[in-house]
CSV table of C-alpha atoms and ligand atoms in Angstrom, one decimal:
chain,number,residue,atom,x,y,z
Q,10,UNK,CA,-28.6,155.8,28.0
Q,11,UNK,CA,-28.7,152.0,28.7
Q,12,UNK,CA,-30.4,150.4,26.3
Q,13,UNK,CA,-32.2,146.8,27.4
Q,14,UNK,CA,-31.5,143.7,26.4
Q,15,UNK,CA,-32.9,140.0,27.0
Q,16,UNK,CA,-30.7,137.6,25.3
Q,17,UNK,CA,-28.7,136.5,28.3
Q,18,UNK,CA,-25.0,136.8,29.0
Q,19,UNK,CA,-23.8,133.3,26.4
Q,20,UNK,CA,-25.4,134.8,23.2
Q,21,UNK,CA,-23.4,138.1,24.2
Q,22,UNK,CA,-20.3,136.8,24.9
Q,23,UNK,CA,-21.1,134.6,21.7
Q,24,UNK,CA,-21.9,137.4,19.5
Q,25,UNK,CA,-18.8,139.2,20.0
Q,26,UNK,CA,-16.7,136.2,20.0
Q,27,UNK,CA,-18.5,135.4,16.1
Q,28,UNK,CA,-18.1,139.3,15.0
Q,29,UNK,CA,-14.6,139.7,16.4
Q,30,UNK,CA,-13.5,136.5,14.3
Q,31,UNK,CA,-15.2,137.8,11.3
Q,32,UNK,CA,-13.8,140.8,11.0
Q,33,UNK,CA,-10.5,138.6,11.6
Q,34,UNK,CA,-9.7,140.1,14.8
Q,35,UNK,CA,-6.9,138.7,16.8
Q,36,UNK,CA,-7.7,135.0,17.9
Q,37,UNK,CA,-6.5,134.8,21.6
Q,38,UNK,CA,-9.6,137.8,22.3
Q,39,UNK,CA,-12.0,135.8,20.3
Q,40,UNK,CA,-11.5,132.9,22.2
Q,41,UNK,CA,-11.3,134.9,25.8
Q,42,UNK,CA,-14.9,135.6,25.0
Q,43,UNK,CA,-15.8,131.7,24.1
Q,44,UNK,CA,-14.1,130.7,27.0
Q,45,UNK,CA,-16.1,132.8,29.2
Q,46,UNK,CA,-19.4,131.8,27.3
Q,47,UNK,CA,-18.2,127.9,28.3
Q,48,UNK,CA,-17.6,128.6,31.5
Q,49,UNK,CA,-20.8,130.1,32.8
Q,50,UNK,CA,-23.1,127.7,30.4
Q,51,UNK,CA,-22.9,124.9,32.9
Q,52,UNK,CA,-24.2,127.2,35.9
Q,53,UNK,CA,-27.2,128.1,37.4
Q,54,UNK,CA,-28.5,131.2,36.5
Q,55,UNK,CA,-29.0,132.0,39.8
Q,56,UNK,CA,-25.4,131.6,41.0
Q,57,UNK,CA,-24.3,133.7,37.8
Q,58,UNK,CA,-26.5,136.2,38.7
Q,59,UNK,CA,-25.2,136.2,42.4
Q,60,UNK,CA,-21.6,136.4,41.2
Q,61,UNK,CA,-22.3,139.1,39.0
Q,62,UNK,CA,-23.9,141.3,42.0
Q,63,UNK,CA,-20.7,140.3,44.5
Q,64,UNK,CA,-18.6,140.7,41.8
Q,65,UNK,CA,-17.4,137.3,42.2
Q,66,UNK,CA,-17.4,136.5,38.4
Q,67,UNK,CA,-13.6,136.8,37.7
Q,68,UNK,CA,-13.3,133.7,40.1
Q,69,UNK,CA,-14.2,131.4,37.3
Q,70,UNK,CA,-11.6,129.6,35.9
Q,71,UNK,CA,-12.0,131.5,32.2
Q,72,UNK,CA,-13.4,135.1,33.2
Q,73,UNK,CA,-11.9,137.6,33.1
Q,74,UNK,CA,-12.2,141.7,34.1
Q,75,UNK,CA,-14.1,142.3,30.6
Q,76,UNK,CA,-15.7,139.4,30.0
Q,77,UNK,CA,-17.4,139.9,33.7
Q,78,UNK,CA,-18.5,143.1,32.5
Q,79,UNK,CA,-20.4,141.8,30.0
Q,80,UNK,CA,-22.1,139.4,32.0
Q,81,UNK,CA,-22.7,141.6,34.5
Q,82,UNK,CA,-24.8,143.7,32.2
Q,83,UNK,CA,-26.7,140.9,30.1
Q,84,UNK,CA,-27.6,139.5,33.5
Q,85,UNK,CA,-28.8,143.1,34.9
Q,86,UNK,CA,-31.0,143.1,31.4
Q,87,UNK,CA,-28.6,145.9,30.1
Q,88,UNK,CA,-27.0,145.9,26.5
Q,89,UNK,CA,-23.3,145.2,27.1
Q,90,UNK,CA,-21.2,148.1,26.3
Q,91,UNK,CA,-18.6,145.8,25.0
Q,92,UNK,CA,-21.4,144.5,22.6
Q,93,UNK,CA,-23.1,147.9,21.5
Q,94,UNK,CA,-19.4,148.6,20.5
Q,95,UNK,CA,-18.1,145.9,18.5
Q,96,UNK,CA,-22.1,145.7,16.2
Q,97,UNK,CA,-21.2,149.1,15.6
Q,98,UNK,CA,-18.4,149.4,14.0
Q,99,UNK,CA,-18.0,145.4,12.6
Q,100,UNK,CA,-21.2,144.0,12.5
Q,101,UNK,CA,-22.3,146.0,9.3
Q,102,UNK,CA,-22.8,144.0,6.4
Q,103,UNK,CA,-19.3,142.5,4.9
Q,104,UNK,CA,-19.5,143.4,1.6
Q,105,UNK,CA,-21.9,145.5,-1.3
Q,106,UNK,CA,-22.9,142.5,-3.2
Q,107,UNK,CA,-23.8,139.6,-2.6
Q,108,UNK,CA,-27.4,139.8,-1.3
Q,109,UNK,CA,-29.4,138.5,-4.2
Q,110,UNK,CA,-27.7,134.7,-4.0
Q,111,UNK,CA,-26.8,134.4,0.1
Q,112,UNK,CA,-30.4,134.4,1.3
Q,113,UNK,CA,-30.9,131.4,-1.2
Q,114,UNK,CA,-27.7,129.5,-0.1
Q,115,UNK,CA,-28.8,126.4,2.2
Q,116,UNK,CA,-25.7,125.5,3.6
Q,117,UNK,CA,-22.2,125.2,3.4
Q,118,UNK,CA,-19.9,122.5,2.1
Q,119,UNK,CA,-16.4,123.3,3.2
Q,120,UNK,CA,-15.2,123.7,6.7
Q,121,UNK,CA,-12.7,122.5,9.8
Q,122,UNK,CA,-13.3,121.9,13.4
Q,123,UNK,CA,-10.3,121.5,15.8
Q,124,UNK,CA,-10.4,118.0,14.6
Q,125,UNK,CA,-7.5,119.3,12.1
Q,126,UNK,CA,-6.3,122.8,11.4
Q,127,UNK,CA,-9.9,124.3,12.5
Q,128,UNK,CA,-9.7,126.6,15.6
Q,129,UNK,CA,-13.0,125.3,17.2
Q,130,UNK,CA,-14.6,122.3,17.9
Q,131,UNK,CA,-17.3,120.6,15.8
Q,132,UNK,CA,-20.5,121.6,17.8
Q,133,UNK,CA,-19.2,125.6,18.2
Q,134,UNK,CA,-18.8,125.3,14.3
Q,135,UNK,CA,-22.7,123.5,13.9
Q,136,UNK,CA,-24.3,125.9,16.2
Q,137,UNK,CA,-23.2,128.7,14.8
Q,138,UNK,CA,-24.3,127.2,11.2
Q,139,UNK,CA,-27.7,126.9,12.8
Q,140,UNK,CA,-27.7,130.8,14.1
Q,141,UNK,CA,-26.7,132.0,10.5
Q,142,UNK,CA,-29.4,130.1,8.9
Q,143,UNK,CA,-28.1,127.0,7.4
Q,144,UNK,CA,-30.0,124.1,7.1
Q,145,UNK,CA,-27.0,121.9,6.4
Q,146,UNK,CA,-23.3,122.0,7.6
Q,147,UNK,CA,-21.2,119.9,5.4
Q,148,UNK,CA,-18.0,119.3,8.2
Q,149,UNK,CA,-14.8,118.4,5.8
Q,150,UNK,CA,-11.3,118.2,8.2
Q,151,UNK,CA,-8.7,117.3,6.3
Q,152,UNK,CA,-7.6,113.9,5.0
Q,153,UNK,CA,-4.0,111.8,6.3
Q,154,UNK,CA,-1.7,113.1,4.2
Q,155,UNK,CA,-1.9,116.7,5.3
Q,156,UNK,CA,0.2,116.2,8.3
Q,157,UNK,CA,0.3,120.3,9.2
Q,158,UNK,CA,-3.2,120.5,9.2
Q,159,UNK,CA,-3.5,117.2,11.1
Q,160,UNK,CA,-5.6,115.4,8.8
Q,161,UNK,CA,-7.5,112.7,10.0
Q,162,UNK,CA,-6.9,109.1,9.6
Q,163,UNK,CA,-9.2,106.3,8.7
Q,164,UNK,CA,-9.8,105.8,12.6
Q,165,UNK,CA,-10.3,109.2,13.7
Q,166,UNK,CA,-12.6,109.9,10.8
Q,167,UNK,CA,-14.8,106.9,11.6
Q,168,UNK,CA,-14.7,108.2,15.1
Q,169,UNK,CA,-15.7,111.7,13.9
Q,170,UNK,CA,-18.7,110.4,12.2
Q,171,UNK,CA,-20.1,109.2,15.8
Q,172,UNK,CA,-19.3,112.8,17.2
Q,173,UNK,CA,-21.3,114.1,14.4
Q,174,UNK,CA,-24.7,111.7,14.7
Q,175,UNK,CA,-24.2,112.6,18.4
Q,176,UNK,CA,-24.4,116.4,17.5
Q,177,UNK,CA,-27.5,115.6,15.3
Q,178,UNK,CA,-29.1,113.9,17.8
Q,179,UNK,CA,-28.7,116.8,20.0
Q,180,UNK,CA,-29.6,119.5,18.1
Q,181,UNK,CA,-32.7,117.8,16.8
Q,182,UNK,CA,-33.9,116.8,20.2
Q,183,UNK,CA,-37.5,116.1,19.6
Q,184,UNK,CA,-36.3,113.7,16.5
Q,185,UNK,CA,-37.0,116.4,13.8
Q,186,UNK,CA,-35.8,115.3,10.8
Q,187,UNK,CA,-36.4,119.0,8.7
Q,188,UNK,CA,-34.6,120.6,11.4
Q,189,UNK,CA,-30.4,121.6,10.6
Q,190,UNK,CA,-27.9,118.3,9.7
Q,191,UNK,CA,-24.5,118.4,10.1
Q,192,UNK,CA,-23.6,116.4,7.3
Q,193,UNK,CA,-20.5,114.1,7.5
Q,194,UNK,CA,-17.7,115.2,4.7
Q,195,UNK,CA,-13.6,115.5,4.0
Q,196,UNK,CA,-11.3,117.6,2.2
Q,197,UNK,CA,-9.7,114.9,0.6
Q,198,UNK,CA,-6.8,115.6,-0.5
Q,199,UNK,CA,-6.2,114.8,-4.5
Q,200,UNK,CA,-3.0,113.1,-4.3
Q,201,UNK,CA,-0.1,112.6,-7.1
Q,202,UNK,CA,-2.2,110.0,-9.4
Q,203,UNK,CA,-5.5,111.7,-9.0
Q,204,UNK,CA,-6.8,109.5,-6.4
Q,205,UNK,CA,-8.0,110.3,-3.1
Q,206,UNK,CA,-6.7,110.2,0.1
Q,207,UNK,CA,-8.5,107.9,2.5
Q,208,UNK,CA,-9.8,104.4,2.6
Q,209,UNK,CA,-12.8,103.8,0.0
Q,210,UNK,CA,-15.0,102.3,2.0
Q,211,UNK,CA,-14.7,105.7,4.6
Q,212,UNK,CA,-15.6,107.9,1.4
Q,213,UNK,CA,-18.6,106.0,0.8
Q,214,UNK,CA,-19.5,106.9,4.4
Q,215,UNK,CA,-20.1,110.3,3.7
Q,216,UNK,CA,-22.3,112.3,2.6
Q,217,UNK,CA,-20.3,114.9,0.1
Q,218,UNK,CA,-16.7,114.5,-0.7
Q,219,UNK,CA,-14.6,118.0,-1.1
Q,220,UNK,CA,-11.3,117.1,-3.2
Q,221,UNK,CA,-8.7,119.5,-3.5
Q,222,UNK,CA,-4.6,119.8,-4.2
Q,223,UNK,CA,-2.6,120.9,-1.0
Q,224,UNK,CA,1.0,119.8,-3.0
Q,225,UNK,CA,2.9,120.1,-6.0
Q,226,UNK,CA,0.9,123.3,-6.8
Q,227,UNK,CA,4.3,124.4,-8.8
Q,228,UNK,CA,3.9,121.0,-10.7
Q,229,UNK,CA,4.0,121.5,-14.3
Q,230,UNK,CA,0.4,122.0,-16.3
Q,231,UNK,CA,0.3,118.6,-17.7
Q,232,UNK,CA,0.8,117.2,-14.6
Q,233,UNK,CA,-1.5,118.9,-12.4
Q,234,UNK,CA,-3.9,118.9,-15.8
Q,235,UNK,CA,-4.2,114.9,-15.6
Q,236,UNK,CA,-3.9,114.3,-11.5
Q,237,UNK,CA,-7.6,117.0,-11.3
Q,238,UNK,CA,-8.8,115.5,-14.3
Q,239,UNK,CA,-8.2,112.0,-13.3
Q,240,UNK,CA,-9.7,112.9,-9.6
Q,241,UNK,CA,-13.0,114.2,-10.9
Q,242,UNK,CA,-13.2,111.1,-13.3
Q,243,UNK,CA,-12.6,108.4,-11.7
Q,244,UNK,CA,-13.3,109.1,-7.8
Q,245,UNK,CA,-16.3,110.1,-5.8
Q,246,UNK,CA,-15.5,113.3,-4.8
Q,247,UNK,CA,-18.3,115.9,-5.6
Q,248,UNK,CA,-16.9,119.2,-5.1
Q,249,UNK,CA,-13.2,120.3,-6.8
Q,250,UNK,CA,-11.8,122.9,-3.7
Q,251,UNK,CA,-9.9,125.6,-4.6
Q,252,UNK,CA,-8.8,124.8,-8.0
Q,253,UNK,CA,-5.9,127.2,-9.0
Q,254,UNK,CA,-4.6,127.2,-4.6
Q,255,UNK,CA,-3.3,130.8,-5.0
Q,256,UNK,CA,-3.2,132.8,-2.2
Q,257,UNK,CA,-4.0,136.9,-2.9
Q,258,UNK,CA,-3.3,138.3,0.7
Q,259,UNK,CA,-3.2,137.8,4.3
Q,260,UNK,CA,-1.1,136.2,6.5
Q,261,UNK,CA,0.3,133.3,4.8
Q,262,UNK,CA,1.4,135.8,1.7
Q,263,UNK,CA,0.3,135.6,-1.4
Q,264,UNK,CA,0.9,132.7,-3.7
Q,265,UNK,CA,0.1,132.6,-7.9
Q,266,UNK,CA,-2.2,130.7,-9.2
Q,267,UNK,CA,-0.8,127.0,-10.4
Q,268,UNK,CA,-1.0,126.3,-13.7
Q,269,UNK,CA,-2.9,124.1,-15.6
Q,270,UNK,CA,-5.6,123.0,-18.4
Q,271,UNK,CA,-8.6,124.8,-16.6
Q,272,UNK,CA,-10.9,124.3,-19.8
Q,273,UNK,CA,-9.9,120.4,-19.8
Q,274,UNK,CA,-10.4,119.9,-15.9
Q,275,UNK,CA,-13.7,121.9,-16.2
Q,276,UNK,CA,-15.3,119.6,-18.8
Q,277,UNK,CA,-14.8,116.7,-16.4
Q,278,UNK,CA,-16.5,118.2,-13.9
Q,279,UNK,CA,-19.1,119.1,-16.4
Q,280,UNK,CA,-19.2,115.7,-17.6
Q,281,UNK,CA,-18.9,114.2,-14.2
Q,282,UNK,CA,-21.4,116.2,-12.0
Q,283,UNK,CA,-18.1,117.5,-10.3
Q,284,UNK,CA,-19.2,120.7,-8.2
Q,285,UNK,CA,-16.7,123.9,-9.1
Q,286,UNK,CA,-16.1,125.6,-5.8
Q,287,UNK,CA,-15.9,129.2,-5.4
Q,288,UNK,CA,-13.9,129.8,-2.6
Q,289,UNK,CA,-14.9,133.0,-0.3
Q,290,UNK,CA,-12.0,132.9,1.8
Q,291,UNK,CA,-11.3,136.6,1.0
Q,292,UNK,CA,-7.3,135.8,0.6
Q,293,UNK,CA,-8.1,133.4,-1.8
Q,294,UNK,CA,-10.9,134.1,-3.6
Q,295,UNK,CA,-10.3,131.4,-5.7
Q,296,UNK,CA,-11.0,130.5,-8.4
Q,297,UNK,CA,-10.5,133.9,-10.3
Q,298,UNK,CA,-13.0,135.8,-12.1
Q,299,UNK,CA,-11.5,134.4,-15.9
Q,300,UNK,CA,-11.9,130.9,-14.5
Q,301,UNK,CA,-15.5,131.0,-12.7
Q,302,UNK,CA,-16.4,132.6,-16.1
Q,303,UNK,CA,-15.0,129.9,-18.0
Q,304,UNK,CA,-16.7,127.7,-15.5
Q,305,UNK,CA,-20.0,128.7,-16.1
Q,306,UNK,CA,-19.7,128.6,-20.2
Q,307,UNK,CA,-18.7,124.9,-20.0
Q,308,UNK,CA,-21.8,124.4,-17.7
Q,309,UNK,CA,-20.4,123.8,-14.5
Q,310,UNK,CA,-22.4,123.4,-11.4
Q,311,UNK,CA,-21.1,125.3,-8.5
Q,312,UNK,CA,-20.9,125.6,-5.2
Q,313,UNK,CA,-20.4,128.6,-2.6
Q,314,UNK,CA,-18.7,127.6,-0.1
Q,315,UNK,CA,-16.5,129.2,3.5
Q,316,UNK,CA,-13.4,127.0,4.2
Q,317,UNK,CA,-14.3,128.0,7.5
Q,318,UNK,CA,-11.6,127.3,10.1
Q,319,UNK,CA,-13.5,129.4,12.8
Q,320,UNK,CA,-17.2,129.9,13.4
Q,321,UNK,CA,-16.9,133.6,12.7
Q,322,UNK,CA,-15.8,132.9,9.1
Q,323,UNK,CA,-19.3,131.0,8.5
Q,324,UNK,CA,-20.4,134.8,7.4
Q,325,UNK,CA,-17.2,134.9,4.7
Q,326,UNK,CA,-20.1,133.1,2.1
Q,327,UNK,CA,-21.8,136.5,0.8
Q,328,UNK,CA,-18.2,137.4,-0.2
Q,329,UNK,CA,-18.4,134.2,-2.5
Q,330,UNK,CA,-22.1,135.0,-3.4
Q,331,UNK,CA,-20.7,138.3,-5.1
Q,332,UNK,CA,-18.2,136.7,-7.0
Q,333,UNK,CA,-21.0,134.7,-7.9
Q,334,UNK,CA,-23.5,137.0,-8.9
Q,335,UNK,CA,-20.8,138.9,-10.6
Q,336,UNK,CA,-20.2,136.2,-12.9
Q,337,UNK,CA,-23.9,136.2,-13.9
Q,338,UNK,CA,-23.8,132.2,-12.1
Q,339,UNK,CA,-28.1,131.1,-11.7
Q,340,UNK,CA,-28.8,130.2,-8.2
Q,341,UNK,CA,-30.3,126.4,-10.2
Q,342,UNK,CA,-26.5,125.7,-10.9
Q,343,UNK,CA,-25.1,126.6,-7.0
Q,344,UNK,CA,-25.3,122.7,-5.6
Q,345,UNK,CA,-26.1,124.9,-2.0
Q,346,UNK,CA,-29.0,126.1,-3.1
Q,347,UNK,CA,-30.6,122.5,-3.6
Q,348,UNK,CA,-32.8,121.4,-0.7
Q,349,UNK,CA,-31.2,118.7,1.4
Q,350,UNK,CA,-31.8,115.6,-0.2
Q,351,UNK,CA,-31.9,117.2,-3.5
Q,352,UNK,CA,-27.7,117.7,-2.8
Q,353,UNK,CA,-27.7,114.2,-1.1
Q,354,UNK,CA,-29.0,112.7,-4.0
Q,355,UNK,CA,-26.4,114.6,-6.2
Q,356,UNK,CA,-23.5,113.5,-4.2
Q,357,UNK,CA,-24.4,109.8,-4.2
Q,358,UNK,CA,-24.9,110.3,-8.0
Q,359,UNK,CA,-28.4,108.4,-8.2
Q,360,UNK,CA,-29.4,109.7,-11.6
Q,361,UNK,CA,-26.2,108.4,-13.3
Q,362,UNK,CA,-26.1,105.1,-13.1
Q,363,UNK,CA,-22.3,103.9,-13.6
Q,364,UNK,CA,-20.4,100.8,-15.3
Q,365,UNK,CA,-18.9,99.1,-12.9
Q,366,UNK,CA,-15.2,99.9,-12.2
Q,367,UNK,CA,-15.3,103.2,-13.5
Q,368,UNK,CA,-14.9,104.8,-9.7
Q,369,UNK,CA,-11.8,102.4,-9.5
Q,370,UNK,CA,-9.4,104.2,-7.3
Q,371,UNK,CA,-6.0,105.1,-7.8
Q,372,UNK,CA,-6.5,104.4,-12.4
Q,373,UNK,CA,-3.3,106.0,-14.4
Q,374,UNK,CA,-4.8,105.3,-17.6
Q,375,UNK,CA,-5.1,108.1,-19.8
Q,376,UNK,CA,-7.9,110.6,-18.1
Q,377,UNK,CA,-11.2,111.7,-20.5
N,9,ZN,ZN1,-7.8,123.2,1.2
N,10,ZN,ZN1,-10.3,123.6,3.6
């Protein structure tokens, strides 16, 4: 009946913390099961063990009568119950499609840590990156002047790029270089004259620069037209985040798409190197099918990203990779399917050489 099982108690409790919060299961039980996970990491596995046979387990601060029983049976070498149950009936596959491009996806370049509006801190979010595969994490919390999602200012950001060399160094131990970077990044946000929102000299810091709108998104097309267009000119941001911002489901509503010259902000990024998102947040989905089409006939690269807020929604990127493949998009074109320093070199935008003071922040001159 039992069936065995070797992995230890913290990748259980783990695992069906990540496939509870991927099938967007309720977030207080997701994190009853990370809780537990941090509370026995730091203790011998002898005294886990020990508690588990006196059943002395729900003593610690953060366990409680379930979570014990998982531990209880990972330490006795048993499958938990609790973890037979949720892989059967969530951890199938989360979609159809999707299977030709995700296996070719390196990494991901748009996601939040409890740093802003994320719901887990940055190494939860990087080690989970590593389980799934990824050889890069590209970490973008949000910029200042998104004050709900407590955007970072210039000081915490610089402070979050130390956090993040420290997580390298410690996930790389032995100095290994080819082994998974967290790369340092924002979600800036494109603010009312196209320009981005933090200091210049922080952008240049990091390694890709996600730009999106998070305002005005009723703004007439004109307007919205020339703030994107001016953006992907004139700034360094590499990837345009969730273009059209509509909302299709879920529990922030839905919301239309904004309107604007999609064929006009498109050939910037064309012309500019500028990175299309495709969004697999499965209430946004965004952009829609007319516009990754569109997209991809101007000659667009792309890039398939989660807007993770939660480790668990790392997985959400085959739901972009069907969109994707849908859309008849070549893995060469997907900026995440570029090795490492391939997408590096991209974002710092070696091969194009640039007159000086075109990347002038903040330029209202007439955009294209
Ligand atoms: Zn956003
Ligand atoms: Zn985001």
């Amino acid at each position: 009946m039992s069936e065995p099982y070797d992995a230890g108690p913290v990748v259980a409790l783990r695992r069906i913390a990540f496939l509870l919060e991927r099938a967007r299961e309720d977030g207080y039980k997701v994190q009853a099961f990370r809780r537990a996970a941090g509370a026995i990491l730091p203790l011998p596995e002898k005294e886990v063990r020990e508690r588990a046979v006196t059943g002395t387990l729900t003593e610690l601060s953060g366990v409680g009568a379930s979570t014990a029983a998982v531990i209880a049976e990972a330490v006795a070498g048993v499958l938990p119950a609790r973890l037979a149950k949720v892989e059967e009936e969530l951890g199938g596959p989360l979609t159809t499609g999707g299977g030709r491009l995700r296996p070719l996806l390196r990494g991901d370049l748009h996601t939040h840590s409890d740093w802003s509006d994320g719901g887990s801190p940055i190494e939860e979010m990087a080690f989970t990156a590593l389980e799934l595969g990824h050889e890069y994490l590209l970490l973008t919390d949000h910029s200042p002047r998104l004050k709900v999602a407590r955007g970072l200012s210039a000081e915490r950001l610089a402070r979050q790029l130390e956090v993040i060399d420290a997580v390298n160094a410690h996930v790389r131990g032995d100095g290994d270089s080819d082994g998974f970077t967290l790369l340092r990044g924002i979600e800036a946000d494109i603010l009312d004259d196209g320009s981005l929102d933090q200091a210049p000299e922080l952008l240049d810091r990091l390694d890709v620069r996600v730009g999106s709108i998070h305002s005005g998104l009723k703004d007439e097309a004109a307007v919205l037209t020339r703030r994107m267009v001016t953006a992907v000119s004139s700034t360094t941001m590499n990837v345009l985040g969730h273009c059209t911002g509509r909302l299709v489901g879920g529990s922030r509503g839905t919301r239309a798409e904004s309107s604007f010259d999609a064929r006009a902000v498109f050939e910037a990024c064309a012309e500019h190197g500028v990175a299309v998102e495709i969004n697999s947040r499965p209430e946004r989905r965004d952009p829609p099918g007319r516009l990754i089409a569109l997209a991809a006939e101007i000659g667009c690269l792309f890039a398939i990203d989660t807007d993770a807020h939660a480790p668990g929604q790392l997985d959400f990127q085959v739901l972009g990779c069907e969109r994707a493949e849908a859309a008849g998009i070549e893995p060469e074109r997907i900026v995440n399917t570029w090795p490492r320093e391939q997408l590096l070199s991209w974002a710092r935008r070696d091969a194009e050489p640039r007159p000086a003071g075109e990347r002038v922040l903040g330029d209202t001159g007439t955009p294209g």
